[in-house]
PDB file of C-alpha atoms in Angstrom:
ATOM      1  CA  UNK A   1       0.052  -0.029  -0.320  1.00 85.00           C
ATOM      2  CA  UNK A   2       2.688   2.524   0.959  1.00 91.00           C
ATOM      3  CA  UNK A   3       4.899   1.702  -1.943  1.00 85.00           C
ATOM      4  CA  UNK A   4       1.735   2.307  -4.624  1.00 92.00           C
ATOM      5  CA  UNK A   5       0.686   5.291  -2.652  1.00 92.00           C
ATOM      6  CA  UNK A   6       4.228   6.650  -3.178  1.00 94.00           C
ATOM      7  CA  UNK A   7       4.769   5.698  -6.663  1.00 91.00           C
ATOM      8  CA  UNK A   8       1.530   7.391  -7.652  1.00 94.00           C
ATOM      9  CA  UNK A   9       2.454  10.570  -5.540  1.00 92.00           C
ATOM     10  CA  UNK A  10       6.096  10.883  -6.627  1.00 95.00           C
ATOM     11  CA  UNK A  11       6.554   9.067 -10.173  1.00 93.00           C
ATOM     12  CA  UNK A  12       9.841  10.199 -10.850  1.00 93.00           C
ATOM     13  CA  UNK A  13      11.442   9.205  -7.269  1.00 94.00           C
ATOM     14  CA  UNK A  14      13.469   6.211  -7.137  1.00 95.00           C
ATOM     15  CA  UNK A  15      11.721   3.565  -5.108  1.00 96.00           C
ATOM     16  CA  UNK A  16      12.252   0.245  -3.783  1.00 96.00           C
ATOM     17  CA  UNK A  17      11.200  -2.133  -1.334  1.00 95.00           C
ATOM     18  CA  UNK A  18      13.132  -4.154   1.381  1.00 96.00           C
ATOM     19  CA  UNK A  19      16.051  -2.319   0.362  1.00 97.00           C
ATOM     20  CA  UNK A  20      19.439  -3.363   1.905  1.00 97.00           C
ATOM     21  CA  UNK A  21      20.527  -0.084   3.968  1.00 96.00           C
ATOM     22  CA  UNK A  22      23.980  -1.655   3.952  1.00 96.00           C
ATOM     23  CA  UNK A  23      24.422  -0.292   0.434  1.00 95.00           C
ATOM     24  CA  UNK A  24      23.683   3.292   1.821  1.00 94.00           C
ATOM     25  CA  UNK A  25      26.135   3.661   4.954  1.00 94.00           C
ATOM     26  CA  UNK A  26      29.846   3.845   4.770  1.00 92.00           C
ATOM     27  CA  UNK A  27      30.452   0.999   7.327  1.00 94.00           C
ATOM     28  CA  UNK A  28      28.537  -1.520   4.797  1.00 94.00           C
ATOM     29  CA  UNK A  29      26.392  -2.557   7.659  1.00 96.00           C
ATOM     30  CA  UNK A  30      22.687  -2.335   8.308  1.00 95.00           C
ATOM     31  CA  UNK A  31      19.570  -4.265   7.774  1.00 96.00           C
ATOM     32  CA  UNK A  32      16.524  -3.680   5.369  1.00 96.00           C
ATOM     33  CA  UNK A  33      14.151  -0.724   5.041  1.00 96.00           C
ATOM     34  CA  UNK A  34      10.788  -1.425   4.364  1.00 96.00           C
ATOM     35  CA  UNK A  35      10.468   1.397   1.804  1.00 97.00           C
ATOM     36  CA  UNK A  36      13.442   3.248   0.510  1.00 97.00           C
ATOM     37  CA  UNK A  37      12.554   6.333  -1.781  1.00 97.00           C
ATOM     38  CA  UNK A  38      14.990   9.115  -3.180  1.00 97.00           C
ATOM     39  CA  UNK A  39      12.927  12.145  -4.245  1.00 97.00           C
ATOM     40  CA  UNK A  40      14.689  14.198  -7.187  1.00 95.00           C
ATOM     41  CA  UNK A  41      13.252  17.579  -5.871  1.00 96.00           C
ATOM     42  CA  UNK A  42      11.814  19.320  -2.661  1.00 96.00           C
ATOM     43  CA  UNK A  43       8.397  19.049  -3.911  1.00 96.00           C
ATOM     44  CA  UNK A  44       8.710  15.536  -3.936  1.00 97.00           C
ATOM     45  CA  UNK A  45      10.266  15.463  -0.591  1.00 97.00           C
ATOM     46  CA  UNK A  46       7.634  17.443   1.011  1.00 97.00           C
ATOM     47  CA  UNK A  47       4.762  15.126  -0.442  1.00 97.00           C
ATOM     48  CA  UNK A  48       6.727  12.254   1.032  1.00 97.00           C
ATOM     49  CA  UNK A  49       6.846  13.975   4.626  1.00 97.00           C
ATOM     50  CA  UNK A  50       3.279  15.122   4.677  1.00 98.00           C
ATOM     51  CA  UNK A  51       2.064  11.260   3.757  1.00 97.00           C
ATOM     52  CA  UNK A  52       4.230  10.003   6.323  1.00 97.00           C
ATOM     53  CA  UNK A  53       2.653  12.289   9.076  1.00 97.00           C
ATOM     54  CA  UNK A  54      -0.686  12.018   7.573  1.00 97.00           C
ATOM     55  CA  UNK A  55      -0.845   8.036   8.060  1.00 96.00           C
ATOM     56  CA  UNK A  56       1.560   7.929  11.038  1.00 97.00           C
ATOM     57  CA  UNK A  57       4.222   6.120   9.146  1.00 97.00           C
ATOM     58  CA  UNK A  58       7.842   6.268  10.687  1.00 96.00           C
ATOM     59  CA  UNK A  59       9.994   8.381   8.513  1.00 97.00           C
ATOM     60  CA  UNK A  60      13.967   7.989   8.549  1.00 97.00           C
ATOM     61  CA  UNK A  61      16.081  10.587   6.707  1.00 96.00           C
ATOM     62  CA  UNK A  62      19.448   9.385   5.325  1.00 93.00           C
ATOM     63  CA  UNK A  63      22.225  11.349   3.592  1.00 89.00           C
ATOM     64  CA  UNK A  64      25.356   9.757   2.796  1.00 89.00           C
ATOM     65  CA  UNK A  65      25.362   7.343   5.752  1.00 90.00           C
ATOM     66  CA  UNK A  66      28.881   8.680   7.078  1.00 90.00           C
ATOM     67  CA  UNK A  67      28.127   8.942  10.592  1.00 91.00           C
ATOM     68  CA  UNK A  68      25.247   6.552  11.428  1.00 95.00           C
ATOM     69  CA  UNK A  69      24.890   2.621  12.184  1.00 97.00           C
ATOM     70  CA  UNK A  70      21.529   1.011  11.173  1.00 97.00           C
ATOM     71  CA  UNK A  71      20.751  -1.741  13.618  1.00 97.00           C
ATOM     72  CA  UNK A  72      20.680  -5.360  11.585  1.00 97.00           C
ATOM     73  CA  UNK A  73      16.997  -5.686  12.084  1.00 96.00           C
ATOM     74  CA  UNK A  74      16.733  -2.559   9.695  1.00 97.00           C
ATOM     75  CA  UNK A  75      14.248   0.154   9.733  1.00 97.00           C
ATOM     76  CA  UNK A  76      10.392   0.160   9.569  1.00 96.00           C
ATOM     77  CA  UNK A  77       8.131   2.417   7.521  1.00 96.00           C
ATOM     78  CA  UNK A  78       9.746   4.812   4.630  1.00 97.00           C
ATOM     79  CA  UNK A  79      13.461   5.797   4.399  1.00 97.00           C
ATOM     80  CA  UNK A  80      14.132   8.768   2.710  1.00 97.00           C
ATOM     81  CA  UNK A  81      17.500   9.167   0.923  1.00 96.00           C
ATOM     82  CA  UNK A  82      18.495  13.246  -0.053  1.00 96.00           C
ATOM     83  CA  UNK A  83      21.135  12.179  -2.262  1.00 92.00           C
ATOM     84  CA  UNK A  84      19.682  14.142  -5.147  1.00 94.00           C
ATOM     85  CA  UNK A  85      18.833  17.167  -3.468  1.00 96.00           C
ATOM     86  CA  UNK A  86      22.510  18.491  -4.241  1.00 96.00           C
ATOM     87  CA  UNK A  87      22.303  21.817  -6.263  1.00 97.00           C
ATOM     88  CA  UNK A  88      24.979  24.465  -5.702  1.00 97.00           C
ATOM     89  CA  UNK A  89      24.612  27.964  -6.644  1.00 98.00           C
ATOM     90  CA  UNK A  90      27.197  30.646  -5.970  1.00 98.00           C
ATOM     91  CA  UNK A  91      26.386  34.538  -5.985  1.00 97.00           C
ATOM     92  CA  UNK A  92      29.308  36.925  -5.036  1.00 97.00           C
ATOM     93  CA  UNK A  93      30.311  35.387  -1.674  1.00 98.00           C
ATOM     94  CA  UNK A  94      27.420  33.151  -0.657  1.00 98.00           C
ATOM     95  CA  UNK A  95      27.098  29.736  -1.547  1.00 98.00           C
ATOM     96  CA  UNK A  96      23.476  28.068  -1.564  1.00 98.00           C
ATOM     97  CA  UNK A  97      23.256  24.012  -1.690  1.00 98.00           C
ATOM     98  CA  UNK A  98      20.734  21.306  -1.300  1.00 98.00           C
ATOM     99  CA  UNK A  99      21.228  19.275   1.856  1.00 97.00           C
ATOM    100  CA  UNK A 100      22.079  16.235  -0.206  1.00 96.00           C
ATOM    101  CA  UNK A 101      25.292  17.712  -1.649  1.00 97.00           C
ATOM    102  CA  UNK A 102      28.476  16.218  -0.218  1.00 96.00           C
ATOM    103  CA  UNK A 103      30.355  19.002   1.993  1.00 96.00           C
ATOM    104  CA  UNK A 104      33.653  18.065   0.139  1.00 95.00           C
ATOM    105  CA  UNK A 105      32.579  19.017  -3.095  1.00 96.00           C
ATOM    106  CA  UNK A 106      31.120  22.048  -1.821  1.00 97.00           C
ATOM    107  CA  UNK A 107      34.357  23.046  -0.026  1.00 97.00           C
ATOM    108  CA  UNK A 108      36.056  22.647  -3.545  1.00 97.00           C
ATOM    109  CA  UNK A 109      33.464  24.557  -5.262  1.00 98.00           C
ATOM    110  CA  UNK A 110      34.370  27.416  -2.848  1.00 98.00           C
ATOM    111  CA  UNK A 111      37.854  27.059  -3.713  1.00 98.00           C
ATOM    112  CA  UNK A 112      37.040  27.492  -7.548  1.00 97.00           C
ATOM    113  CA  UNK A 113      35.361  30.666  -6.734  1.00 98.00           C
ATOM    114  CA  UNK A 114      38.175  31.881  -4.501  1.00 98.00           C
ATOM    115  CA  UNK A 115      36.014  31.632  -1.247  1.00 98.00           C
ATOM    116  CA  UNK A 116      37.342  30.849   2.237  1.00 97.00           C
ATOM    117  CA  UNK A 117      35.665  29.755   4.927  1.00 97.00           C
ATOM    118  CA  UNK A 118      35.283  26.065   4.071  1.00 97.00           C
ATOM    119  CA  UNK A 119      38.799  24.750   4.167  1.00 97.00           C
ATOM    120  CA  UNK A 120      38.084  22.643   7.446  1.00 95.00           C
ATOM    121  CA  UNK A 121      35.314  20.619   5.470  1.00 94.00           C
ATOM    122  CA  UNK A 122      37.631  19.373   2.601  1.00 93.00           C
ATOM    123  CA  UNK A 123      37.952  15.906   4.108  1.00 89.00           C
ATOM    124  CA  UNK A 124      34.518  15.518   6.057  1.00 90.00           C
ATOM    125  CA  UNK A 125      32.852  12.859   3.952  1.00 87.00           C
ATOM    126  CA  UNK A 126      28.971  13.612   4.601  1.00 90.00           C
ATOM    127  CA  UNK A 127      26.405  15.828   3.163  1.00 96.00           C
ATOM    128  CA  UNK A 128      25.540  19.396   4.125  1.00 97.00           C
ATOM    129  CA  UNK A 129      22.502  18.355   5.932  1.00 96.00           C
ATOM    130  CA  UNK A 130      24.513  15.674   8.184  1.00 94.00           C
ATOM    131  CA  UNK A 131      27.187  18.712   8.582  1.00 95.00           C
ATOM    132  CA  UNK A 132      24.528  21.277   9.824  1.00 96.00           C
ATOM    133  CA  UNK A 133      23.013  18.440  11.874  1.00 95.00           C
ATOM    134  CA  UNK A 134      26.045  17.591  13.740  1.00 92.00           C
ATOM    135  CA  UNK A 135      27.708  21.074  13.537  1.00 94.00           C
ATOM    136  CA  UNK A 136      30.304  19.417  11.911  1.00 91.00           C
ATOM    137  CA  UNK A 137      34.261  20.584  12.405  1.00 88.00           C
ATOM    138  CA  UNK A 138      37.502  19.702  11.817  1.00 87.00           C
ATOM    139  CA  UNK A 139      41.282  21.615  11.995  1.00 85.00           C
ATOM    140  CA  UNK A 140      39.933  24.810  13.666  1.00 86.00           C
ATOM    141  CA  UNK A 141      36.627  25.191  11.934  1.00 91.00           C
ATOM    142  CA  UNK A 142      33.092  24.358  11.979  1.00 94.00           C
ATOM    143  CA  UNK A 143      29.639  25.028  10.149  1.00 96.00           C
ATOM    144  CA  UNK A 144      28.498  27.428  12.912  1.00 95.00           C
ATOM    145  CA  UNK A 145      31.062  29.832  11.627  1.00 96.00           C
ATOM    146  CA  UNK A 146      29.540  30.020   8.085  1.00 97.00           C
ATOM    147  CA  UNK A 147      25.999  28.980   7.982  1.00 98.00           C
ATOM    148  CA  UNK A 148      23.583  31.938   7.582  1.00 98.00           C
ATOM    149  CA  UNK A 149      20.494  30.431   6.934  1.00 98.00           C
ATOM    150  CA  UNK A 150      18.590  27.173   6.456  1.00 98.00           C
ATOM    151  CA  UNK A 151      15.309  26.350   4.875  1.00 98.00           C
ATOM    152  CA  UNK A 152      13.868  22.790   6.666  1.00 98.00           C
ATOM    153  CA  UNK A 153      10.696  20.924   6.876  1.00 98.00           C
ATOM    154  CA  UNK A 154       9.051  20.004   9.839  1.00 97.00           C
ATOM    155  CA  UNK A 155       7.725  16.857  10.662  1.00 94.00           C
ATOM    156  CA  UNK A 156       4.526  17.610   9.396  1.00 95.00           C
ATOM    157  CA  UNK A 157       5.945  18.769   6.055  1.00 96.00           C
ATOM    158  CA  UNK A 158       5.665  22.605   6.626  1.00 97.00           C
ATOM    159  CA  UNK A 159       8.702  24.742   5.326  1.00 98.00           C
ATOM    160  CA  UNK A 160      10.414  26.855   7.624  1.00 97.00           C
ATOM    161  CA  UNK A 161      13.404  29.351   7.215  1.00 98.00           C
ATOM    162  CA  UNK A 162      16.099  29.535   9.978  1.00 98.00           C
ATOM    163  CA  UNK A 163      18.312  32.359  10.395  1.00 97.00           C
ATOM    164  CA  UNK A 164      21.841  33.063  12.231  1.00 94.00           C
ATOM    165  CA  UNK A 165      20.687  33.097  16.108  1.00 93.00           C
ATOM    166  CA  UNK A 166      18.064  30.181  15.759  1.00 96.00           C
ATOM    167  CA  UNK A 167      20.429  27.364  14.875  1.00 96.00           C
ATOM    168  CA  UNK A 168      21.154  26.245  18.843  1.00 96.00           C
ATOM    169  CA  UNK A 169      24.608  25.277  17.968  1.00 93.00           C
ATOM    170  CA  UNK A 170      26.821  23.504  20.474  1.00 91.00           C
ATOM    171  CA  UNK A 171      29.412  20.879  20.364  1.00 88.00           C
ATOM    172  CA  UNK A 172      27.942  18.251  17.702  1.00 87.00           C
ATOM    173  CA  UNK A 173      24.497  19.670  18.520  1.00 91.00           C
ATOM    174  CA  UNK A 174      21.997  21.880  16.586  1.00 95.00           C
ATOM    175  CA  UNK A 175      18.278  23.051  16.537  1.00 96.00           C
ATOM    176  CA  UNK A 176      18.040  20.603  13.535  1.00 96.00           C
ATOM    177  CA  UNK A 177      18.880  17.662  15.528  1.00 94.00           C
ATOM    178  CA  UNK A 178      16.853  18.896  18.777  1.00 94.00           C
ATOM    179  CA  UNK A 179      13.435  19.395  16.767  1.00 95.00           C
ATOM    180  CA  UNK A 180      14.012  16.558  14.365  1.00 94.00           C
ATOM    181  CA  UNK A 181      13.884  19.156  11.471  1.00 97.00           C
ATOM    182  CA  UNK A 182      14.482  17.770   7.868  1.00 97.00           C
ATOM    183  CA  UNK A 183      17.363  19.929   6.111  1.00 98.00           C
ATOM    184  CA  UNK A 184      16.502  20.950   2.562  1.00 97.00           C
ATOM    185  CA  UNK A 185      18.912  23.787   1.821  1.00 98.00           C
ATOM    186  CA  UNK A 186      21.727  25.403   3.524  1.00 98.00           C
ATOM    187  CA  UNK A 187      23.475  29.303   2.893  1.00 98.00           C
ATOM    188  CA  UNK A 188      26.698  29.824   3.768  1.00 98.00           C
ATOM    189  CA  UNK A 189      28.497  33.402   4.000  1.00 98.00           C
ATOM    190  CA  UNK A 190      32.036  33.182   2.945  1.00 98.00           C
ATOM    191  CA  UNK A 191      34.972  35.668   2.046  1.00 98.00           C
ATOM    192  CA  UNK A 192      37.197  36.264  -0.918  1.00 98.00           C
ATOM    193  CA  UNK A 193      40.717  35.310  -0.239  1.00 97.00           C
ATOM    194  CA  UNK A 194      43.866  34.314  -2.399  1.00 97.00           C
ATOM    195  CA  UNK A 195      42.961  30.750  -3.848  1.00 97.00           C
ATOM    196  CA  UNK A 196      46.728  29.668  -3.205  1.00 97.00           C
ATOM    197  CA  UNK A 197      46.365  30.153   0.480  1.00 97.00           C
ATOM    198  CA  UNK A 198      42.836  28.388   0.455  1.00 97.00           C
ATOM    199  CA  UNK A 199      44.389  25.468  -1.544  1.00 97.00           C
ATOM    200  CA  UNK A 200      47.261  25.216   0.868  1.00 97.00           C
ATOM    201  CA  UNK A 201      45.131  24.964   4.028  1.00 96.00           C
ATOM    202  CA  UNK A 202      42.933  22.334   2.308  1.00 96.00           C
ATOM    203  CA  UNK A 203      45.945  20.196   1.301  1.00 95.00           C
ATOM    204  CA  UNK A 204      47.454  20.542   4.894  1.00 94.00           C
ATOM    205  CA  UNK A 205      44.034  19.274   6.440  1.00 92.00           C
ATOM    206  CA  UNK A 206      44.027  16.544   3.899  1.00 91.00           C
ATOM    207  CA  UNK A 207      47.466  15.453   4.589  1.00 91.00           C
ATOM    208  CA  UNK A 208      46.509  15.338   8.406  1.00 88.00           C
ATOM    209  CA  UNK A 209      43.279  13.459   7.781  1.00 87.00           C
ATOM    210  CA  UNK A 210      45.138  10.869   5.659  1.00 86.00           C
ATOM    211  CA  UNK A 211      47.985  10.449   7.768  1.00 86.00           C
ATOM    212  CA  UNK A 212      46.179  10.148  10.856  1.00 87.00           C
ATOM    213  CA  UNK A 213      42.824   8.304   9.921  1.00 88.00           C
ATOM    214  CA  UNK A 214      42.515   4.728   8.953  1.00 89.00           C
ATOM    215  CA  UNK A 215      40.901   5.767   5.508  1.00 85.00           C
ATOM    216  CA  UNK A 216      41.707   2.264   4.064  1.00 91.00           C
ATOM    217  CA  UNK A 217      38.692   0.451   5.731  1.00 93.00           C
ATOM    218  CA  UNK A 218      35.069   1.299   6.033  1.00 92.00           C
ATOM    219  CA  UNK A 219      34.212   3.250   9.264  1.00 92.00           C
ATOM    220  CA  UNK A 220      31.749   5.716  10.514  1.00 90.00           C
ATOM    221  CA  UNK A 221      34.275   8.371  11.324  1.00 88.00           C
ATOM    222  CA  UNK A 222      34.470   9.460  14.801  1.00 90.00           C
ATOM    223  CA  UNK A 223      32.764   7.188  17.186  1.00 95.00           C
ATOM    224  CA  UNK A 224      32.440   9.259  20.395  1.00 96.00           C
ATOM    225  CA  UNK A 225      32.026  12.939  21.217  1.00 93.00           C
ATOM    226  CA  UNK A 226      35.137  14.198  22.811  1.00 93.00           C
ATOM    227  CA  UNK A 227      34.735  14.580  26.557  1.00 94.00           C
ATOM    228  CA  UNK A 228      35.049  17.836  28.632  1.00 92.00           C
ATOM    229  CA  UNK A 229      38.948  18.487  29.039  1.00 92.00           C
ATOM    230  CA  UNK A 230      40.008  15.087  27.367  1.00 94.00           C
ATOM    231  CA  UNK A 231      40.168  13.121  23.900  1.00 94.00           C
ATOM    232  CA  UNK A 232      38.102  10.192  23.511  1.00 96.00           C
ATOM    233  CA  UNK A 233      41.116   8.440  21.337  1.00 95.00           C
ATOM    234  CA  UNK A 234      43.604   9.147  24.075  1.00 96.00           C
ATOM    235  CA  UNK A 235      41.254   7.609  26.593  1.00 97.00           C
ATOM    236  CA  UNK A 236      40.762   4.437  24.588  1.00 98.00           C
ATOM    237  CA  UNK A 237      44.412   4.305  23.630  1.00 97.00           C
ATOM    238  CA  UNK A 238      45.431   4.404  27.089  1.00 97.00           C
ATOM    239  CA  UNK A 239      43.116   1.480  28.064  1.00 97.00           C
ATOM    240  CA  UNK A 240      44.875  -0.787  25.687  1.00 97.00           C
ATOM    241  CA  UNK A 241      41.910  -1.076  23.463  1.00 97.00           C
ATOM    242  CA  UNK A 242      43.397  -0.727  19.778  1.00 97.00           C
ATOM    243  CA  UNK A 243      43.071  -3.884  17.804  1.00 97.00           C
ATOM    244  CA  UNK A 244      40.426  -5.054  20.105  1.00 98.00           C
ATOM    245  CA  UNK A 245      38.114  -7.018  17.766  1.00 98.00           C
ATOM    246  CA  UNK A 246      34.378  -8.325  17.993  1.00 98.00           C
ATOM    247  CA  UNK A 247      33.148  -9.953  15.021  1.00 97.00           C
ATOM    248  CA  UNK A 248      34.466  -8.033  11.914  1.00 97.00           C
ATOM    249  CA  UNK A 249      34.782  -4.661  14.000  1.00 97.00           C
ATOM    250  CA  UNK A 250      37.866  -3.511  15.205  1.00 97.00           C
ATOM    251  CA  UNK A 251      39.243  -0.585  17.399  1.00 97.00           C
ATOM    252  CA  UNK A 252      41.685   0.990  14.726  1.00 96.00           C
ATOM    253  CA  UNK A 253      45.445   0.314  15.293  1.00 95.00           C
ATOM    254  CA  UNK A 254      46.031   3.733  13.559  1.00 94.00           C
ATOM    255  CA  UNK A 255      43.131   6.056  15.292  1.00 94.00           C
ATOM    256  CA  UNK A 256      41.612   4.826  18.676  1.00 95.00           C
ATOM    257  CA  UNK A 257      38.853   7.134  18.141  1.00 95.00           C
ATOM    258  CA  UNK A 258      37.802   5.007  15.006  1.00 95.00           C
ATOM    259  CA  UNK A 259      35.994   1.530  14.447  1.00 97.00           C
ATOM    260  CA  UNK A 260      36.622   0.061  11.170  1.00 96.00           C
ATOM    261  CA  UNK A 261      35.098  -2.903   9.389  1.00 96.00           C
ATOM    262  CA  UNK A 262      37.881  -5.240   8.971  1.00 96.00           C
ATOM    263  CA  UNK A 263      35.982  -8.403   8.102  1.00 95.00           C
ATOM    264  CA  UNK A 264      32.288  -8.383   6.781  1.00 95.00           C
ATOM    265  CA  UNK A 265      31.312  -6.625  10.142  1.00 97.00           C
ATOM    266  CA  UNK A 266      27.724  -6.481  11.157  1.00 97.00           C
ATOM    267  CA  UNK A 267      26.304  -3.519  12.934  1.00 97.00           C
ATOM    268  CA  UNK A 268      25.819  -5.771  16.109  1.00 97.00           C
ATOM    269  CA  UNK A 269      29.390  -6.275  15.848  1.00 97.00           C
ATOM    270  CA  UNK A 270      29.918  -2.553  15.757  1.00 97.00           C
ATOM    271  CA  UNK A 271      27.284  -2.131  18.809  1.00 97.00           C
ATOM    272  CA  UNK A 272      28.794  -4.351  21.037  1.00 97.00           C
ATOM    273  CA  UNK A 273      32.522  -3.195  20.460  1.00 98.00           C
ATOM    274  CA  UNK A 274      31.451   0.556  21.161  1.00 98.00           C
ATOM    275  CA  UNK A 275      29.773  -0.857  24.482  1.00 98.00           C
ATOM    276  CA  UNK A 276      32.742  -2.744  25.254  1.00 98.00           C
ATOM    277  CA  UNK A 277      34.848   0.387  24.846  1.00 98.00           C
ATOM    278  CA  UNK A 278      32.621   2.516  26.890  1.00 98.00           C
ATOM    279  CA  UNK A 279      32.515  -0.257  29.889  1.00 98.00           C
ATOM    280  CA  UNK A 280      36.180  -0.521  29.489  1.00 98.00           C
ATOM    281  CA  UNK A 281      37.109   3.286  29.596  1.00 97.00           C
ATOM    282  CA  UNK A 282      34.733   3.893  32.497  1.00 97.00           C
ATOM    283  CA  UNK A 283      36.062   1.263  34.441  1.00 97.00           C
ATOM    284  CA  UNK A 284      39.329   2.521  34.015  1.00 97.00           C
ATOM    285  CA  UNK A 285      39.137   6.393  33.979  1.00 97.00           C
ATOM    286  CA  UNK A 286      35.544   6.976  35.387  1.00 97.00           C
ATOM    287  CA  UNK A 287      34.600   8.736  32.263  1.00 97.00           C
ATOM    288  CA  UNK A 288      31.493   8.368  30.358  1.00 97.00           C
ATOM    289  CA  UNK A 289      32.008   8.259  26.529  1.00 97.00           C
ATOM    290  CA  UNK A 290      29.020   9.542  24.447  1.00 96.00           C
ATOM    291  CA  UNK A 291      28.537   8.163  20.968  1.00 96.00           C
ATOM    292  CA  UNK A 292      29.229  10.598  18.151  1.00 93.00           C
ATOM    293  CA  UNK A 293      27.663   8.339  15.406  1.00 94.00           C
ATOM    294  CA  UNK A 294      23.906   7.902  15.554  1.00 94.00           C
ATOM    295  CA  UNK A 295      22.677   4.538  16.066  1.00 96.00           C
ATOM    296  CA  UNK A 296      19.309   3.892  14.336  1.00 96.00           C
ATOM    297  CA  UNK A 297      16.789   1.184  13.355  1.00 94.00           C
ATOM    298  CA  UNK A 298      14.747  -1.581  15.029  1.00 84.00           C
ATOM    299  CA  UNK A 299      16.115  -3.356  17.889  1.00 77.00           C
ATOM    300  CA  UNK A 300      16.620  -7.442  16.866  1.00 69.00           C
ATOM    301  CA  UNK A 301      14.222  -8.277  19.751  1.00 60.00           C
ATOM    302  CA  UNK A 302      11.835  -5.478  19.165  1.00 48.00           C
TER     303      UNK A 302
END
């Protein structure tokens, strides 16, 4: 019924049933999505959101799946991919971009237009929407410094435009996450600069990322938030956990803050290893590690 309704309502959208969500996450794990749909424009997305709200159907929004673990039991209801909402326009020192665009690509477009402010994002492998939700940051910069407005859909499918002062940005937090808003478009305010200097900073950031992070394996990025006054990777390393493995998931020997998929890991492997790391660090240092990665989907026993 849901499939047929969506097929009629958004005929140009990519639509599938019982979609393996492991195809849509960076760690290559995750169960089945009941109905998977990829709208090609904002109007199609709004129709999907309104339909789900009106019929009380669970709705899950995915970007590139870079900072998410989908449980092995999958996701019930409708899973929406925003991949196709990726248009980018540049006017003077302002970049307007769809939420499904890769933030790395946007940083490169900024460079092409001699615009500075997104150099920190040149190695963040997620979408613009994901970057806003998490107030993504790296190497001394973060989204909160450049975002000036955002267009969102509420859970009931109504458009809202938020401006500076309404974003509620904190460390890996935002109004978008707090109020479960669906990001449609973002506007970044940048500044003109010497492209040689911009590229130099991006090259430096890329070198640091490639030299320190285990990019040779699938991963969900930094698993844990930085505890106040400390570093998750340092605590994990000093707990002797590097190389610890459950199933095919392993605490990276290159960077302790990462858990990598070294041998056909399942999401359950990942979650159990995360819990083991949290328990060990708590016992050794008395510090609770909070996950930065989002764990979503149906519990196997649920």
